[in-house]
mmCIF file with all atom_site columns, C-alpha atoms in Angstrom:
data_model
loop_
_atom_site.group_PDB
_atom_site.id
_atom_site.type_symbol
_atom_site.label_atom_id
_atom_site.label_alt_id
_atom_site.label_comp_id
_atom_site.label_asym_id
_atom_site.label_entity_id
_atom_site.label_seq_id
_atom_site.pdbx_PDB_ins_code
_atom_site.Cartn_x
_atom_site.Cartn_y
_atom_site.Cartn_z
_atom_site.occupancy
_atom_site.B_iso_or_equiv
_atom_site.pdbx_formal_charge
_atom_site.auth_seq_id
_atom_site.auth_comp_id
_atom_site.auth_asym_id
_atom_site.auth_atom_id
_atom_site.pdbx_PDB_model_num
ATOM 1   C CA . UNK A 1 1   ? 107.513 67.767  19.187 1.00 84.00 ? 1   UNK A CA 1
ATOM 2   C CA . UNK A 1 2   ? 109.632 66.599  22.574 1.00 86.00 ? 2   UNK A CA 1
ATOM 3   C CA . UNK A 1 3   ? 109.076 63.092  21.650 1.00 85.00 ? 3   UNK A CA 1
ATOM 4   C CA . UNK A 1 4   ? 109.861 63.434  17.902 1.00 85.00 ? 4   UNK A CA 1
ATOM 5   C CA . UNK A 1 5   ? 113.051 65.376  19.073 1.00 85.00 ? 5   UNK A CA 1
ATOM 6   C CA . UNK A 1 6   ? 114.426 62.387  21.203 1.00 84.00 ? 6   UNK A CA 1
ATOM 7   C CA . UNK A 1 7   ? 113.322 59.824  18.828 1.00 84.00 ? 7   UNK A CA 1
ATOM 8   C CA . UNK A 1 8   ? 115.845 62.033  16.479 1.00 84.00 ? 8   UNK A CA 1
ATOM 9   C CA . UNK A 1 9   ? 112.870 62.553  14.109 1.00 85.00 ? 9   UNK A CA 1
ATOM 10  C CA . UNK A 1 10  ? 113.853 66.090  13.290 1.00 84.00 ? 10  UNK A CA 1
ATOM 11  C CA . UNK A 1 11  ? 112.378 66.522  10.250 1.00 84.00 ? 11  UNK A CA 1
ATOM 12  C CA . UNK A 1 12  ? 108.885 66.132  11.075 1.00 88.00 ? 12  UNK A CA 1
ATOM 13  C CA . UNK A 1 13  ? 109.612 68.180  14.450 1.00 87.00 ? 13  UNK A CA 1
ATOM 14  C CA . UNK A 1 14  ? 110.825 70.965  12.495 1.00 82.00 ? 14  UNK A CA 1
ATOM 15  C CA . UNK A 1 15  ? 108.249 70.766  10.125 1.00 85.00 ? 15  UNK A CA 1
ATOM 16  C CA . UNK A 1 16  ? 105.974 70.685  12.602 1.00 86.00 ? 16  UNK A CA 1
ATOM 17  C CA . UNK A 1 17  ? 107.163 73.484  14.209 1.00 81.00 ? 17  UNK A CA 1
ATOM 18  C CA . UNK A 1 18  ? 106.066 75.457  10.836 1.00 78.00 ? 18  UNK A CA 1
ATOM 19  C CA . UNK A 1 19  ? 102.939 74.070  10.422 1.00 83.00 ? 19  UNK A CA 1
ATOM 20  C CA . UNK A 1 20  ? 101.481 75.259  14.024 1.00 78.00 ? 20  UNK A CA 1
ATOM 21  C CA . UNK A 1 21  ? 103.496 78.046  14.466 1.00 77.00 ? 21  UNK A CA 1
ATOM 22  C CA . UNK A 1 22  ? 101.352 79.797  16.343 1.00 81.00 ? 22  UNK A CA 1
ATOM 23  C CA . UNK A 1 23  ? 100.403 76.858  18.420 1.00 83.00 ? 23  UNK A CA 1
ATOM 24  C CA . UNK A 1 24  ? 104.057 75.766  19.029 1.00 83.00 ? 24  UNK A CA 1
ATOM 25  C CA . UNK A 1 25  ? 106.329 77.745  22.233 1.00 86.00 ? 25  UNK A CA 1
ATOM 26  C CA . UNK A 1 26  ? 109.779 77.026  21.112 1.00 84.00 ? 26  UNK A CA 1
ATOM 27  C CA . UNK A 1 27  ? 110.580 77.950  24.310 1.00 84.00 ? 27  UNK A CA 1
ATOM 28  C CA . UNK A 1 28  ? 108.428 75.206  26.165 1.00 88.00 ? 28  UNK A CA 1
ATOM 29  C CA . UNK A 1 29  ? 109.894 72.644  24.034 1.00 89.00 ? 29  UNK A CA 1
ATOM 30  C CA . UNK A 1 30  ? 113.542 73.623  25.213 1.00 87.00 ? 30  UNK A CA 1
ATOM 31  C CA . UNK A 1 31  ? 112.057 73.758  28.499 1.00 88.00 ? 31  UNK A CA 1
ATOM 32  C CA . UNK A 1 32  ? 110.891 70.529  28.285 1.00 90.00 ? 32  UNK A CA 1
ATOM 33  C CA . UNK A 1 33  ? 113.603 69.154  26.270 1.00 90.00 ? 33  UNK A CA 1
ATOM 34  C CA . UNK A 1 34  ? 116.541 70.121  28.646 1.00 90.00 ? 34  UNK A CA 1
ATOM 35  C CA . UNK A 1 35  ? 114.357 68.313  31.274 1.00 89.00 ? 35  UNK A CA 1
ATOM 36  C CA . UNK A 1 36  ? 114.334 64.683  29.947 1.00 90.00 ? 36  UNK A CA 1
ATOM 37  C CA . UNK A 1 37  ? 117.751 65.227  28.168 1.00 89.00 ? 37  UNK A CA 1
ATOM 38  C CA . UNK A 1 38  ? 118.997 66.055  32.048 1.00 86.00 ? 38  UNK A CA 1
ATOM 39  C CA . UNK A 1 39  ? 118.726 62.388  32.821 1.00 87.00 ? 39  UNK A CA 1
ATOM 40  C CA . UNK A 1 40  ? 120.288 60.994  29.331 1.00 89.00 ? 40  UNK A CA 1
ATOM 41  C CA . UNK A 1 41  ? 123.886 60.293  28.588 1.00 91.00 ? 41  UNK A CA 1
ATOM 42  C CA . UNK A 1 42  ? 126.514 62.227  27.099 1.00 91.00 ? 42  UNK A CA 1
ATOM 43  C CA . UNK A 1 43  ? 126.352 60.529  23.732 1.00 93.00 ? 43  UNK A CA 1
ATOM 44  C CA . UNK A 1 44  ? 122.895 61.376  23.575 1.00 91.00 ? 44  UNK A CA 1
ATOM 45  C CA . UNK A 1 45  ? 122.608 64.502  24.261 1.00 91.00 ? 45  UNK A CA 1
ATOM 46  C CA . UNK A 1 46  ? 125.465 65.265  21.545 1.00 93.00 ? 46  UNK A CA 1
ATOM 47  C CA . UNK A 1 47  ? 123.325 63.553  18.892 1.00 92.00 ? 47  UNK A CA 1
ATOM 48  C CA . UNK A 1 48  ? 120.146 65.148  19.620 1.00 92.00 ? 48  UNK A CA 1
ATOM 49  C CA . UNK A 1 49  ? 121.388 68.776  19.915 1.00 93.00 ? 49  UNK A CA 1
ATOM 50  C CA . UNK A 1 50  ? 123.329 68.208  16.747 1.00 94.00 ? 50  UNK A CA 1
ATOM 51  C CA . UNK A 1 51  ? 120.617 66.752  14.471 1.00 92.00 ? 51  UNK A CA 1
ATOM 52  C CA . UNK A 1 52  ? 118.358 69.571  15.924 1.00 90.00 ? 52  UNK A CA 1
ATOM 53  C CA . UNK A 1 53  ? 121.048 71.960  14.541 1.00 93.00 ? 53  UNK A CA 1
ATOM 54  C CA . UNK A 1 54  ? 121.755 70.326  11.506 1.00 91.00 ? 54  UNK A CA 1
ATOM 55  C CA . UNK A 1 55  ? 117.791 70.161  10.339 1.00 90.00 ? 55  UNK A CA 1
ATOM 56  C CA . UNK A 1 56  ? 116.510 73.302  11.697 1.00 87.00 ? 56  UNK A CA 1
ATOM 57  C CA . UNK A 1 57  ? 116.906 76.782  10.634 1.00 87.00 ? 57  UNK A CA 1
ATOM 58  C CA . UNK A 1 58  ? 119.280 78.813  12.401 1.00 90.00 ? 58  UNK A CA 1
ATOM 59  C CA . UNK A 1 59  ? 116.972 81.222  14.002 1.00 86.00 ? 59  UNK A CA 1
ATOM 60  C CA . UNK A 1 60  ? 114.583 78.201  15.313 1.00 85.00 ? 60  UNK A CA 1
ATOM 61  C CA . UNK A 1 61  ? 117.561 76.564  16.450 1.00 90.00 ? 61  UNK A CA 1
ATOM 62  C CA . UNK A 1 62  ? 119.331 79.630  18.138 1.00 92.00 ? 62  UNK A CA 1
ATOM 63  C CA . UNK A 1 63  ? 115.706 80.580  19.935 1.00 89.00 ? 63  UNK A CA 1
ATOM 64  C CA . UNK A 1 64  ? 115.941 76.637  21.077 1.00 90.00 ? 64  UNK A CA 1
ATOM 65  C CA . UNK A 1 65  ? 118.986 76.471  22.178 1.00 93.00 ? 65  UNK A CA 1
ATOM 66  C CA . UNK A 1 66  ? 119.069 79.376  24.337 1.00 93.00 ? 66  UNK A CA 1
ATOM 67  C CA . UNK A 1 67  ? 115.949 78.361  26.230 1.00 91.00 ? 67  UNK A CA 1
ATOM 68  C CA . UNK A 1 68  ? 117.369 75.125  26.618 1.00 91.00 ? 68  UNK A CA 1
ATOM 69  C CA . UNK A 1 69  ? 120.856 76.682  28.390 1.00 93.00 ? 69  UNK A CA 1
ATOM 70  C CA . UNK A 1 70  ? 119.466 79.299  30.209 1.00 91.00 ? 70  UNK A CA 1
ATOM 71  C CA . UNK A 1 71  ? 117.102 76.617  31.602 1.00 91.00 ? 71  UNK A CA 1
ATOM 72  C CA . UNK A 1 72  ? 120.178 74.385  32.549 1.00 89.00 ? 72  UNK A CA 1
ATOM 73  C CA . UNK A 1 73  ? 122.178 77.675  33.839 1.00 88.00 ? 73  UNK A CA 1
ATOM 74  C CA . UNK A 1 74  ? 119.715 79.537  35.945 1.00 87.00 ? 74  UNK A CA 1
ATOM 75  C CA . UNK A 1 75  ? 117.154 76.898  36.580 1.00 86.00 ? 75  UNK A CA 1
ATOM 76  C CA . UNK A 1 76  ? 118.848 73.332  37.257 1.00 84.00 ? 76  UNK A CA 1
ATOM 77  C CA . UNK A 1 77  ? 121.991 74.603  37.640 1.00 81.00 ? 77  UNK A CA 1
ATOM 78  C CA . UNK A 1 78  ? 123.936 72.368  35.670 1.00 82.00 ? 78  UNK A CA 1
ATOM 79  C CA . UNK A 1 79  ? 127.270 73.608  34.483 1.00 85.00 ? 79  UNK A CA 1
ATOM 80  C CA . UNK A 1 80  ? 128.461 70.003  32.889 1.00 85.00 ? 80  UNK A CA 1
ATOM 81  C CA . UNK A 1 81  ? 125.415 70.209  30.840 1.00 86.00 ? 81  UNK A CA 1
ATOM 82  C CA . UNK A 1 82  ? 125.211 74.129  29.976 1.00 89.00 ? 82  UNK A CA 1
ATOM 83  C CA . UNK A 1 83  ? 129.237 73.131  28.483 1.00 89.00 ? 83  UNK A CA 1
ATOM 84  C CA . UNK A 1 84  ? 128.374 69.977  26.505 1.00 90.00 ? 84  UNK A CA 1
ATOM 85  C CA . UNK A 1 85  ? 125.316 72.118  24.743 1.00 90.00 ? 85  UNK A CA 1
ATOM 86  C CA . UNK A 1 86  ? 127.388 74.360  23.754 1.00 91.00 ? 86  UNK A CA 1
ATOM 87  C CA . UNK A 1 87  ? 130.735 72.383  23.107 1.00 92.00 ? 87  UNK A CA 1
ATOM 88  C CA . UNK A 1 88  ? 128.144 70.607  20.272 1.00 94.00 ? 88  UNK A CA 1
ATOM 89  C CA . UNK A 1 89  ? 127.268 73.672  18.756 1.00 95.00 ? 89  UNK A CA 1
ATOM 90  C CA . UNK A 1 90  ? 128.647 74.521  15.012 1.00 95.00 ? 90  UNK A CA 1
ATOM 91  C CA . UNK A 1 91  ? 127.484 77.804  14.456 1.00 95.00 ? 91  UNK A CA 1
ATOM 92  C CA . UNK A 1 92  ? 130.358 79.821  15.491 1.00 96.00 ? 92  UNK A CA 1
ATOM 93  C CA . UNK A 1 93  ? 128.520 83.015  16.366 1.00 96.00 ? 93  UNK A CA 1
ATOM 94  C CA . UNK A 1 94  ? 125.897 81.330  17.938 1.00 96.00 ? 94  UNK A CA 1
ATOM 95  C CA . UNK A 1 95  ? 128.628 79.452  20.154 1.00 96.00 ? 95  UNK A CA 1
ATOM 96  C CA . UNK A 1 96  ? 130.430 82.448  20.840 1.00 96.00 ? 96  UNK A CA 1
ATOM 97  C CA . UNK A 1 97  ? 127.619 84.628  22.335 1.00 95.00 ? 97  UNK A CA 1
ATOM 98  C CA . UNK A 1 98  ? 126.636 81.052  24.056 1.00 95.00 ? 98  UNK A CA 1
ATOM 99  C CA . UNK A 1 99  ? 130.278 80.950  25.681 1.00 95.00 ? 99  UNK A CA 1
ATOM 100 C CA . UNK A 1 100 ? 129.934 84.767  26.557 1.00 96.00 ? 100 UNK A CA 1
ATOM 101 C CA . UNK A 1 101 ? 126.847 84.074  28.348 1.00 93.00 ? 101 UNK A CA 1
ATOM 102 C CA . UNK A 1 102 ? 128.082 81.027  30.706 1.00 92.00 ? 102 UNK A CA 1
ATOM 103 C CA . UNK A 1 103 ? 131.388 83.230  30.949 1.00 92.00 ? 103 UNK A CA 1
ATOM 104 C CA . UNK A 1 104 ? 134.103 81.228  29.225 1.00 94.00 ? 104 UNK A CA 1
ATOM 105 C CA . UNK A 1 105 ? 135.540 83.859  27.570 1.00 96.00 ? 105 UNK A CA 1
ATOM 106 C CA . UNK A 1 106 ? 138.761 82.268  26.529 1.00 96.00 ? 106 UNK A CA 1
ATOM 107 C CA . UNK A 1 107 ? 137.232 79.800  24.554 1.00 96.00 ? 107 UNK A CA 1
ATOM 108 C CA . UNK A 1 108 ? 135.209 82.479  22.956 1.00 97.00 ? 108 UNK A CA 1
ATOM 109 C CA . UNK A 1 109 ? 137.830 85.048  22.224 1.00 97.00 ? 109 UNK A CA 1
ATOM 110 C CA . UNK A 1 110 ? 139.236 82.371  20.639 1.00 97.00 ? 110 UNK A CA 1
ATOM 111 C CA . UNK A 1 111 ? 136.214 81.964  18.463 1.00 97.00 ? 111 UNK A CA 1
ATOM 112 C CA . UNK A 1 112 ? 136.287 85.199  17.977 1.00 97.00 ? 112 UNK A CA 1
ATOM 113 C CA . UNK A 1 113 ? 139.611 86.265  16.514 1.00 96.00 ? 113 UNK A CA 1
ATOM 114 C CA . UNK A 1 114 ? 138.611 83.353  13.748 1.00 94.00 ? 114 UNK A CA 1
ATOM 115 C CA . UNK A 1 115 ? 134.908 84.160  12.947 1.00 92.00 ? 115 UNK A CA 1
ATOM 116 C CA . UNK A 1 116 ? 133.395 87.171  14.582 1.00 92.00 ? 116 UNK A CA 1
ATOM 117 C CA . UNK A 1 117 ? 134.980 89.358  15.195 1.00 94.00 ? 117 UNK A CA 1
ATOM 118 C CA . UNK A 1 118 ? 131.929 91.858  16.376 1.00 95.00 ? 118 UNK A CA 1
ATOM 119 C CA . UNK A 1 119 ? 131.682 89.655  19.787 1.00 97.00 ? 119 UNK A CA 1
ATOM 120 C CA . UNK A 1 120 ? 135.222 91.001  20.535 1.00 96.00 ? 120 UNK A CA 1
ATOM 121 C CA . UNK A 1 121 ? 134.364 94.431  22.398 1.00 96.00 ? 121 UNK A CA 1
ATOM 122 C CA . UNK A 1 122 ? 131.585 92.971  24.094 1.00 96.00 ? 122 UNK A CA 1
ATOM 123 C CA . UNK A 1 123 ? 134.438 90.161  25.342 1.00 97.00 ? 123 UNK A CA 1
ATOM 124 C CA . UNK A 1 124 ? 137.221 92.777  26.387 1.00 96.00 ? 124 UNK A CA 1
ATOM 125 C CA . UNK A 1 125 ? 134.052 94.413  28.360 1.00 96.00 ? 125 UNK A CA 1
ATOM 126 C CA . UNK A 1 126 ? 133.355 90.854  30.162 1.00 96.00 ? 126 UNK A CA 1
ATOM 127 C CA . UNK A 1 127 ? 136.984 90.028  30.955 1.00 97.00 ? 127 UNK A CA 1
ATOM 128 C CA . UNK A 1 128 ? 137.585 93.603  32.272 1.00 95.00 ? 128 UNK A CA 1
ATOM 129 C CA . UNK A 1 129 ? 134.842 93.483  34.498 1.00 95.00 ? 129 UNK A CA 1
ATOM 130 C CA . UNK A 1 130 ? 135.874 90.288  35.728 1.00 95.00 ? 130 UNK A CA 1
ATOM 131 C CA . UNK A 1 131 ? 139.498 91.213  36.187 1.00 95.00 ? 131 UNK A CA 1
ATOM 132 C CA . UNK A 1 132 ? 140.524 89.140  33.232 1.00 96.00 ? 132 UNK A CA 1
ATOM 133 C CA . UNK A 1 133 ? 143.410 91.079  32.300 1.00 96.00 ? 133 UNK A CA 1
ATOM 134 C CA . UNK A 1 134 ? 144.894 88.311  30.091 1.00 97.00 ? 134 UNK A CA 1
ATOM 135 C CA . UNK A 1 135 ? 141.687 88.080  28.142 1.00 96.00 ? 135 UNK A CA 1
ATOM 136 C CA . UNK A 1 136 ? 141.348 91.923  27.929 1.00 96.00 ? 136 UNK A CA 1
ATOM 137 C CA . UNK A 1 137 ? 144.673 92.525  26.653 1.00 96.00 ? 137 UNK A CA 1
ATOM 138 C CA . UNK A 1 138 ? 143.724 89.583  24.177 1.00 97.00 ? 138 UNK A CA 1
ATOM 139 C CA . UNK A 1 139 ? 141.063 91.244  22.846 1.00 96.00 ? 139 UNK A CA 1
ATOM 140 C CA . UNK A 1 140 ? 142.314 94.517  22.457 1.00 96.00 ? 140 UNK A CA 1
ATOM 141 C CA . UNK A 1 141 ? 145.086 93.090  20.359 1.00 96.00 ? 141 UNK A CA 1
ATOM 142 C CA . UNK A 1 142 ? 142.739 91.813  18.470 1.00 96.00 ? 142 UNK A CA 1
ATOM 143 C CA . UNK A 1 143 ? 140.812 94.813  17.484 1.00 95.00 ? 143 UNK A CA 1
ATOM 144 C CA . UNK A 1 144 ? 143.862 96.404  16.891 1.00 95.00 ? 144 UNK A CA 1
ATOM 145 C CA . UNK A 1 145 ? 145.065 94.295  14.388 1.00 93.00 ? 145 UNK A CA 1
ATOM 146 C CA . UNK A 1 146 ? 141.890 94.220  12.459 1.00 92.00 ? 146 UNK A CA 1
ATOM 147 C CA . UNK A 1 147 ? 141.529 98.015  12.943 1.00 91.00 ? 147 UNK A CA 1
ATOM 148 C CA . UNK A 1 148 ? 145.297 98.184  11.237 1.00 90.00 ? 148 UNK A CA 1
ATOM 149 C CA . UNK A 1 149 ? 144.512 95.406  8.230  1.00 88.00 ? 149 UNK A CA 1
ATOM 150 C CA . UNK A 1 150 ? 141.167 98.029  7.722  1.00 86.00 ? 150 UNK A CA 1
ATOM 151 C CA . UNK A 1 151 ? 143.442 100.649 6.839  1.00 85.00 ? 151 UNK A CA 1
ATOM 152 C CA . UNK A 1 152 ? 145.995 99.496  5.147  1.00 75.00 ? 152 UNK A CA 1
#
């Protein structure tokens, strides 16, 4: 499934991945995947991530995708590449609680006052523990103001 992922065949690594689902450890393949992808240029990385997003199904993807980061984040760690995954991401909620995770909460609040707006407590939380007072305040105005459009 690896090699059908970097060859960009991934239609037949997604179906695959249904066929012998039992058999198949999404996780492994991230594993694996963030391992050879380490060693590949920018451009390439950006095209595989984003034809893996664009032909599997979101909860496949997400399960991917986070085994693939947290690999790069805890394992190798490889900021540069933890920030390109993500920056290639569509999925706003999926990026979101990706940007939490690696701690760029600007770029996620961001996110957040556009698309999903749940992730904002969980950001004010972050930022105040990290003495992000900017961010904080941010996000508090935030849930204000969709508190206020609630009621009115």
């Amino acid at each position: 499934i690896v090699f059908l992922l970097l060859r960009q065949e991934f239609q037949q690594a997604v179906e695959l991945m249904f066929t012998y689902p039992d058999s198949v450890n999404v996780h492994r393949i991230g594993s694996s995947l963030i391992d050879i992808l380490i060693n590949e240029n920018d451009e390439k990385i950006k095209s595989v991530i984003a034809g893996i997003e664009r032909d599997t199904p979101l909860s496949n993807f997400r399960q991917l995708i986070v085994s693939m980061v947290n690999r790069a984040q805890f394992f190798l760690g490889d900021e540069r590449f933890v920030s390109l995954i993500v920056k290639v991401i569509k999925n706003p909620k999926l990026k979101c609680a990706l940007l939490i995770q690696i701690g760029n909460l600007e770029e996620a609040l961001a996110i957040a006052k556009e698309s999903c707006s749940d992730f904002l407590p969980l950001i004010g939380n972050y930022a105040g523990h990290e003495g992000k007072v900017q961010v904080l305040a941010d996000a508090v105005r935030a849930i204000e103001k969709i508190e206020k459009e609630k009621k009115s």
